[in-house]
CSV table of C-alpha atoms in Angstrom, one decimal:
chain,number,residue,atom,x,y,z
A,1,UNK,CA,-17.0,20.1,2.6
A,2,UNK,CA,-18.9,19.5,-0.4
A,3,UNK,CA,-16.5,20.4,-2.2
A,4,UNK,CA,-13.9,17.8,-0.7
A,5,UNK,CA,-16.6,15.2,-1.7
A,6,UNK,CA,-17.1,16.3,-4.9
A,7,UNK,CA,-13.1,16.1,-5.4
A,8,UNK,CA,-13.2,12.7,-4.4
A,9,UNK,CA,-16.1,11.4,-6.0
A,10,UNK,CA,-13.5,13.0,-9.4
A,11,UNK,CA,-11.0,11.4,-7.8
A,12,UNK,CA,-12.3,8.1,-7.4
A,13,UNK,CA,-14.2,7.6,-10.3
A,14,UNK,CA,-10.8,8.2,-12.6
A,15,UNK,CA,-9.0,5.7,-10.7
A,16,UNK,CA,-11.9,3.1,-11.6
A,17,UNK,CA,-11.1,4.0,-15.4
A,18,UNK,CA,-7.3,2.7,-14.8
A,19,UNK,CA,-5.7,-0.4,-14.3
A,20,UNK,CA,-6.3,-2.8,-11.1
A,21,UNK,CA,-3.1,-1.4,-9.1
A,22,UNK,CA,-4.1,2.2,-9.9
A,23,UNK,CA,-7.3,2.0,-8.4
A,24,UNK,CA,-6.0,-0.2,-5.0
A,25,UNK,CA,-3.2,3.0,-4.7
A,26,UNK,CA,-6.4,5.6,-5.5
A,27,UNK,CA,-8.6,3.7,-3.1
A,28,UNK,CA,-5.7,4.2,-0.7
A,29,UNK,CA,-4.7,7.3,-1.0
A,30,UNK,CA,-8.6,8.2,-0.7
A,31,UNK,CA,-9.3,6.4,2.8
A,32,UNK,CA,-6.0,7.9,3.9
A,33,UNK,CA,-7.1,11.4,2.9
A,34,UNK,CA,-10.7,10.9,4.7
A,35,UNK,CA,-8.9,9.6,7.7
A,36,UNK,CA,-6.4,11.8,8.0
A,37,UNK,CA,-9.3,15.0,8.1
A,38,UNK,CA,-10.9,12.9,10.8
A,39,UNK,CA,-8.5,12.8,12.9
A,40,UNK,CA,-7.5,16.7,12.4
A,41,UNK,CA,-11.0,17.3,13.4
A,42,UNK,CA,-11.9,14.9,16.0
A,43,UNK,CA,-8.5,13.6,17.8
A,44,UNK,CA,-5.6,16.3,17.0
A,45,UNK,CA,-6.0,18.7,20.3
A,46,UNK,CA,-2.3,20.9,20.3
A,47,UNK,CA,-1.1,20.9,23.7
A,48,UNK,CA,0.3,24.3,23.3
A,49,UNK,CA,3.4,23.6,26.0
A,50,UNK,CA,7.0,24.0,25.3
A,51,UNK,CA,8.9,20.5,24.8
A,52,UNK,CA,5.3,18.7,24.3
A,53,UNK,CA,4.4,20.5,20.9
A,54,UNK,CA,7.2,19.4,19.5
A,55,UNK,CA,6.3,15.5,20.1
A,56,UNK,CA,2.8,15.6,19.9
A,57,UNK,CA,3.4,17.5,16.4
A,58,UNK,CA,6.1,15.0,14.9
A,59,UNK,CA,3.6,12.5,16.7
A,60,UNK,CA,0.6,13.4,14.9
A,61,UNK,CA,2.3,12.9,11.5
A,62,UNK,CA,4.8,9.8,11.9
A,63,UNK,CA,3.3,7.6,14.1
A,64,UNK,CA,-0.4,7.5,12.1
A,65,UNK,CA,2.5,7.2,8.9
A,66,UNK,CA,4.1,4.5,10.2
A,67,UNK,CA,1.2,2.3,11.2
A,68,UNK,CA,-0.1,3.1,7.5
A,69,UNK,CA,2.9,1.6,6.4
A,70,UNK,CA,3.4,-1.4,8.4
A,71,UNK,CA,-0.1,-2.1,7.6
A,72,UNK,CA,0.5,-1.8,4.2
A,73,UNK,CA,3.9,-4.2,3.9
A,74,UNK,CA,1.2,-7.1,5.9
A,75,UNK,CA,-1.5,-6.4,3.8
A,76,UNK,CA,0.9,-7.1,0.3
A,77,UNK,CA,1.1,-10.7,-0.9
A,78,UNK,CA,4.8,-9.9,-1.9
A,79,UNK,CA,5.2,-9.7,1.8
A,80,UNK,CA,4.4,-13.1,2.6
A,81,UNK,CA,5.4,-14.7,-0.8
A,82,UNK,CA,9.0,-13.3,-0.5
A,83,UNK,CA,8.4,-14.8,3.5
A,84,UNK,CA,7.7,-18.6,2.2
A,85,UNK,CA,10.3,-18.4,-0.8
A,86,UNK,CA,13.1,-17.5,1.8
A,87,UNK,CA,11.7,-20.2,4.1
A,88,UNK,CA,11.2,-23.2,1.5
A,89,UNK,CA,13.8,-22.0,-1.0
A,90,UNK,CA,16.1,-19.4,0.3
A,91,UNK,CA,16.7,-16.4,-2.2
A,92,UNK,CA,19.5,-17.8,-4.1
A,93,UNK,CA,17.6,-18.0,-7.2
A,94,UNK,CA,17.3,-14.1,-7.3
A,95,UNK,CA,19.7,-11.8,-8.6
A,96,UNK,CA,20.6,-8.8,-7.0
A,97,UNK,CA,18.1,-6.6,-9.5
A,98,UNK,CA,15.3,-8.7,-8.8
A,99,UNK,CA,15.6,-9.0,-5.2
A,100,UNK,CA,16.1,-4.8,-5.6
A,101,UNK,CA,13.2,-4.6,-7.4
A,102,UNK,CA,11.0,-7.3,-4.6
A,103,UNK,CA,11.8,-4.9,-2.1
A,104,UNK,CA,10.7,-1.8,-4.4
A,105,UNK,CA,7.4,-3.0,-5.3
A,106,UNK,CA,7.2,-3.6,-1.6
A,107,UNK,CA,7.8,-0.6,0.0
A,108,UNK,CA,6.5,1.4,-2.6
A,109,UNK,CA,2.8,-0.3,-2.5
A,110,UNK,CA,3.1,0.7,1.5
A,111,UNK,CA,4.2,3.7,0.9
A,112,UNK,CA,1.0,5.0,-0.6
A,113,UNK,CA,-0.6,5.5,2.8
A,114,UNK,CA,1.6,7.1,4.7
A,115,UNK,CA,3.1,9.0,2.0
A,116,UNK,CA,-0.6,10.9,1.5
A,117,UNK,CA,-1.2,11.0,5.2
A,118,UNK,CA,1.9,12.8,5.2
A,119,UNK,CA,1.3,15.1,2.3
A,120,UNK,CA,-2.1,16.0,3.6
A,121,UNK,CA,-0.3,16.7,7.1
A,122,UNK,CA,1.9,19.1,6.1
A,123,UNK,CA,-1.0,20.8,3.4
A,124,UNK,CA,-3.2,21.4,6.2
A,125,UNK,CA,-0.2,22.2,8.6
A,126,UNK,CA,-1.9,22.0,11.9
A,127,UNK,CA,0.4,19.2,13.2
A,128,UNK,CA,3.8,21.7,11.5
A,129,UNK,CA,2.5,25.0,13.1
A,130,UNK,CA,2.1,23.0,16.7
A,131,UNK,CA,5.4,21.4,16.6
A,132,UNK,CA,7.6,24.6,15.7
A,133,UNK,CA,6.0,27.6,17.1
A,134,UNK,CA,8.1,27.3,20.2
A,135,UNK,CA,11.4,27.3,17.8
A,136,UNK,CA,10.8,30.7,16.3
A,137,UNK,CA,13.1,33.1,17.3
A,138,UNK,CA,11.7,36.2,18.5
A,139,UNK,CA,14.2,38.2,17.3
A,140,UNK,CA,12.5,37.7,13.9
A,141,UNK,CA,9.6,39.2,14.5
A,142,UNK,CA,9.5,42.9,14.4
A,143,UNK,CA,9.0,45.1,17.7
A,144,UNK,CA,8.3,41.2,19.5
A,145,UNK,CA,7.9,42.2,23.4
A,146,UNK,CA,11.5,41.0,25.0
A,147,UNK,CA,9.1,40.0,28.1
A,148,UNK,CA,7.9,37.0,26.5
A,149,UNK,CA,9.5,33.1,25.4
A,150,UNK,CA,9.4,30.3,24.2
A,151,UNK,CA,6.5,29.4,26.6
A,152,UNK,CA,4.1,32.3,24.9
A,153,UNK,CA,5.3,31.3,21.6
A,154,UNK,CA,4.1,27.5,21.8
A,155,UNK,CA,0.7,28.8,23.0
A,156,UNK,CA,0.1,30.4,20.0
A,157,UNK,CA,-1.2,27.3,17.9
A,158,UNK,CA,-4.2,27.3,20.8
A,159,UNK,CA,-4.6,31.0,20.4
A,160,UNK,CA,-4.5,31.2,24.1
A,161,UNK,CA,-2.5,34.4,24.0
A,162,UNK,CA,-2.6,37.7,24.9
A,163,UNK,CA,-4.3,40.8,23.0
A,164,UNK,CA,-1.1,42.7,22.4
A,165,UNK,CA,0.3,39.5,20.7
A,166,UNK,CA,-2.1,38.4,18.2
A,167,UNK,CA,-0.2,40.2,15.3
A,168,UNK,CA,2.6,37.8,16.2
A,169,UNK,CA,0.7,34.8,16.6
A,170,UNK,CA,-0.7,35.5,13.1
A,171,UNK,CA,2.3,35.9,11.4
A,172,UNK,CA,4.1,33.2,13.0
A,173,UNK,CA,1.1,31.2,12.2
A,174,UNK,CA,1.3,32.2,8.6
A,175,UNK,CA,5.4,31.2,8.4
A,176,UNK,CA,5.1,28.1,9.8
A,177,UNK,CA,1.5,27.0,7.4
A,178,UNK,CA,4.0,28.5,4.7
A,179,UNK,CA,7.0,26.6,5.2
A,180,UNK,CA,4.7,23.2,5.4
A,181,UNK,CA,3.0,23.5,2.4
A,182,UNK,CA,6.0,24.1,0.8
A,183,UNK,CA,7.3,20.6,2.3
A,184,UNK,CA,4.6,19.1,0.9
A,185,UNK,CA,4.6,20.4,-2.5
A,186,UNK,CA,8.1,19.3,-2.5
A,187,UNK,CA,7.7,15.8,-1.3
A,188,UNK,CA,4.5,15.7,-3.7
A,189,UNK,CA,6.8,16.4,-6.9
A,190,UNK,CA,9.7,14.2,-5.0
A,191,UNK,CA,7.2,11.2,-5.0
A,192,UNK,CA,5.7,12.0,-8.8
A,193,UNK,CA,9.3,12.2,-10.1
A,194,UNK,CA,10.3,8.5,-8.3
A,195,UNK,CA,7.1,7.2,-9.7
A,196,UNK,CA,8.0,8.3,-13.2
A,197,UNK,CA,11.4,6.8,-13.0
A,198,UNK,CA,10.5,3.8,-11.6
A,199,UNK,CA,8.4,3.3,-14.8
A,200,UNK,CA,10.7,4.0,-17.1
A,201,UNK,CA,13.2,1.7,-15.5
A,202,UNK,CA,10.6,-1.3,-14.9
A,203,UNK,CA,9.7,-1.1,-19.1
A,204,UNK,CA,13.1,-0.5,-20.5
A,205,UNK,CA,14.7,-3.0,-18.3
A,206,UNK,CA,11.2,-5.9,-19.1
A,207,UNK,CA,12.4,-8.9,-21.3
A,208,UNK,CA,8.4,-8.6,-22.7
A,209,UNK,CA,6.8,-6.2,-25.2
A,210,UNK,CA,3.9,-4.3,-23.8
A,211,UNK,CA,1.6,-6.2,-25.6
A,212,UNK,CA,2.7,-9.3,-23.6
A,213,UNK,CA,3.1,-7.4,-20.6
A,214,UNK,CA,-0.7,-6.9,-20.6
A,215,UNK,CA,-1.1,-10.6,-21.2
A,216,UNK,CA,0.6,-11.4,-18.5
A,217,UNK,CA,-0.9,-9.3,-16.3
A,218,UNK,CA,-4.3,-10.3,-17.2
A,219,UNK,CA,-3.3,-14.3,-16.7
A,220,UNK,CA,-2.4,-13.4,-13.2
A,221,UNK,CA,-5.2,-11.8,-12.4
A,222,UNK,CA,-7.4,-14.5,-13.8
A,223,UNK,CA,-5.3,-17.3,-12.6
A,224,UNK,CA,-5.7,-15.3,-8.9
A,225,UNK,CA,-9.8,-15.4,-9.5
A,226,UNK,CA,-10.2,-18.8,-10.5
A,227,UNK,CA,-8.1,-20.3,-7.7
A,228,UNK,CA,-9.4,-18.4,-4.5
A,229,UNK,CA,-12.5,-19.1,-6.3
A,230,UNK,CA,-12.2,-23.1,-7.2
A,231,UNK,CA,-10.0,-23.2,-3.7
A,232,UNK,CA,-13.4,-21.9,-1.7
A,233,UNK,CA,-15.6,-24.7,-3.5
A,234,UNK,CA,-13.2,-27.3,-3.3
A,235,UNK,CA,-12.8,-26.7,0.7
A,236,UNK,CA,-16.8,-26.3,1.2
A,237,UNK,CA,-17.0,-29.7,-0.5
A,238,UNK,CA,-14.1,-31.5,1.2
A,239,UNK,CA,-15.6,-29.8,4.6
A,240,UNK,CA,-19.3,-31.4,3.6
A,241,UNK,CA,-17.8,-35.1,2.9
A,242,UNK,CA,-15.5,-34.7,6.3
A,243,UNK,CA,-19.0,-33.4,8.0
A,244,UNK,CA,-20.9,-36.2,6.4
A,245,UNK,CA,-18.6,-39.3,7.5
A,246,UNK,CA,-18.8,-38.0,10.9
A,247,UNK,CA,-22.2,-37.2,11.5
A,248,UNK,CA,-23.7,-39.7,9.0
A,249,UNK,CA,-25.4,-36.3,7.5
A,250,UNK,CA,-24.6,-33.1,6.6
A,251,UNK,CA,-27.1,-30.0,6.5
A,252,UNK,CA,-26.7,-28.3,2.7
A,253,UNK,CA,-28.9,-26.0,1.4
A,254,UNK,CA,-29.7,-26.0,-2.5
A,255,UNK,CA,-26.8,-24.6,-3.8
A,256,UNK,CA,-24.7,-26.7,-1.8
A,257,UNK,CA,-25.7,-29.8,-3.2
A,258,UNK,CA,-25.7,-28.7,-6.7
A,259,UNK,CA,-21.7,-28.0,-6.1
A,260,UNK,CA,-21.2,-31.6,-4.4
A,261,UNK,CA,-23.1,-33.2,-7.1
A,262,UNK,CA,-21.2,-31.5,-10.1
A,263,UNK,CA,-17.9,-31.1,-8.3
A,264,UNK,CA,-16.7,-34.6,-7.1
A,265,UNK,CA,-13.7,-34.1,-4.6
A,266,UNK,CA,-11.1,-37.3,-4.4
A,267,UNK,CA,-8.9,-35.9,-1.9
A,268,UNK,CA,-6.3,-32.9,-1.1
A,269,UNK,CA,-3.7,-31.6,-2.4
A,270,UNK,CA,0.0,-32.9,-0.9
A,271,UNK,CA,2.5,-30.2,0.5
A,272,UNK,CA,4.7,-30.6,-1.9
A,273,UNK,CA,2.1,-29.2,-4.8
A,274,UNK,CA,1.0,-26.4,-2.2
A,275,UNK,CA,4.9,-25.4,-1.4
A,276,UNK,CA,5.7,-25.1,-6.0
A,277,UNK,CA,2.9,-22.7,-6.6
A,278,UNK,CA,4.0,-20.7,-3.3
A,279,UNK,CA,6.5,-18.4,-3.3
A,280,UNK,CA,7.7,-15.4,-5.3
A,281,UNK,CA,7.7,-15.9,-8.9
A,282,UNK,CA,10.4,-14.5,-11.5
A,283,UNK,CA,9.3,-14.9,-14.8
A,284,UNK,CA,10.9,-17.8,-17.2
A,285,UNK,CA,11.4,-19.0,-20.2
A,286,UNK,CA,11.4,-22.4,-21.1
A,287,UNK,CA,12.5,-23.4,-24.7
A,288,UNK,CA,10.9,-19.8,-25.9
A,289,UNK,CA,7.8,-20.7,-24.2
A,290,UNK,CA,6.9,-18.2,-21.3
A,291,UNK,CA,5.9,-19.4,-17.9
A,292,UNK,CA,3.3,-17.1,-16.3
A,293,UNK,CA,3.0,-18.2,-12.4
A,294,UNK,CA,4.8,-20.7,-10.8
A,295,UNK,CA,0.8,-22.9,-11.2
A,296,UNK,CA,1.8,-22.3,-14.5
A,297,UNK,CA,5.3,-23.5,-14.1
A,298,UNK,CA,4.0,-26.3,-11.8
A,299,UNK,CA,1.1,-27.7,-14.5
A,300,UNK,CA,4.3,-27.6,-17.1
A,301,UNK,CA,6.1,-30.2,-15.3
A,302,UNK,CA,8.8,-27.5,-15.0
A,303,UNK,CA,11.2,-28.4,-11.9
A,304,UNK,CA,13.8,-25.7,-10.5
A,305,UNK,CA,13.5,-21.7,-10.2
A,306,UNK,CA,17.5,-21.3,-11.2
A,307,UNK,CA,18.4,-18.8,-14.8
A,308,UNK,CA,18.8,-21.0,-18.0
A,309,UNK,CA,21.1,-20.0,-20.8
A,310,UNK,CA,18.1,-19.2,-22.8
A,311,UNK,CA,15.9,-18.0,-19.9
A,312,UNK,CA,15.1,-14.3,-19.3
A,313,UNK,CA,14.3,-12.7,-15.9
A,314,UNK,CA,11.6,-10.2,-14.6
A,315,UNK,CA,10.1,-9.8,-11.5
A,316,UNK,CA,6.6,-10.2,-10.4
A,317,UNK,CA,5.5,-6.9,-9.6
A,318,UNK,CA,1.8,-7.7,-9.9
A,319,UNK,CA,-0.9,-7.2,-7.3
């Protein structure tokens, strides 16, 4: 045990050294690898029957996956960017490699999860040894008493079984914990061999350099900080004022006031301003100037999301 948190104390203090998306994807992968030995300890209980192992196996490590992974596309602003630019603009501005590559960044940022909750599975092959031990044929196991089935077999997982059988139920035991670490190896190397490509593919195929790359990454991140964080002020001071003119008064402590003092607020924003900088973004050109964020775009004066002749085209595959 102290061991496992030693690894991830390693583990998580190199994904703090890398970029923003790296450590969301380590922080991830983390929880998932925490959860996922809770729940081997405290809620995985084999029922050691034949036709229920099976489904309480395959249960154990899809369904948790699954959730993981639904929770992951709701938790992506991707998700419900791509949602309000199909209901306000449709997706006719996208070309087929962009909308590809939507749908890529989407599923692959979900797929952390339940990609390491599976990995971890089939490592620790509890959930493998439970679903297939009724499926091993006892014909492939030397001097196997013909007395005994499938029934005995799927008890083995349990270790409910009798004395004269326990050589079995150890080498069975030790096939099956072989043949799922060996899945998860594979789908370990499967996974690190997408991720490269998909690299390569997003850099060869980006209109920027990498210098500008970064740039644009670090606008979006700022842009994201200063508006949730000018968007919380402005609606704590528009909240006061509509407080104020109903009760006459409104309670604010020192801080408040300070903000209503320095930060007069006029009005609010129309829809129309709130439905340009919403949406999925593709980067633009316009006239060899870039355009970072559709706020960006918006401030510009810029109207329309179509391709220009001199216009280039990359998604937004930021955080």
């Amino acid at each position: 045990m102290a061991a496992l948190i030693a690894e991830n104390f390693r583990f998580l203090s190199l994904f703090f050294k890398s970029k923003d998306v790296m450590i969301f994807n380590g922080l991830v992968a983390l929880g998932t690898v925490g959860s996922e030995e809770l729940f081997s300890v405290v809620a995985f209980n084999c029922p050691c029957s034949p036709a229920r192992n099976y489904i309480y196996g395959l249960a154990a490590i899809g369904v948790p996956a699954l959730a993981l992974f639904l929770i992951g596309v709701i938790w992506n602003n991707h998700t419900w960017n791509l949602v309000a630019e199909c209901h306000k603009r449709g997706v006719k501005n996208f070309s087929a490699a962009a909308t590809f590559l939507l749908f890529g960044s989407i599923m692959g940022r979900a797929a952390v999860a339940p990609v390491t909750w599976s990995v971890i599975s089939l490592l620790r092959g509890e959930a493998y040894i439970c679903a297939l031990s009724e499926f091993v044929k006892p014909s492939s196991l030397d001097k196997f008493p013909a007395d005994y089935g499938a029934d005995v077999l799927a008890r083995f997982p349990c270790k409910d079984v009798p004395a004269n059988l326990t050589k079995f139920r150890d080498e069975v035991t030790r096939r099956l914990r072989y043949e799922s670490q060996l899945f998860g190896w594979l789908l370990i190397g499967i996974v690190a061999v997408l991720v490269f490509l998909t690299k390569c593919l997003k850099h060869c195929c980006s209109p920027l350099s990498y210098r500008q790359e970064a740039y644009w990454a670090q606008y979006r991140s700022n842009e994201d900080k200063l508006f949730r964080r000018t968007a919380e002020v402005h609606s704590r001071i528009l909240a006061a004022k509509n407080v104020k003119h109903f009760f006459g008064f409104v309670a604010l402590d020192k801080e408040e006031k300070e903000l209503v003092q320095e930060f007069p607020v006029e009005g609010v924003q129309p829809s129309p301003q709130w439905n340009a900088i919403t949406g999925v973004y593709i980067y633009r050109e316009n006239k060899g100037f870039p355009l970072y964020s559709r706020l960006h775009k918006w401030a510009k004066g810029v109207e329309g999301n179509g391709p220009s002749p001199e216009g280039h085209e990359m998604l937004f595959l930021a955080s």
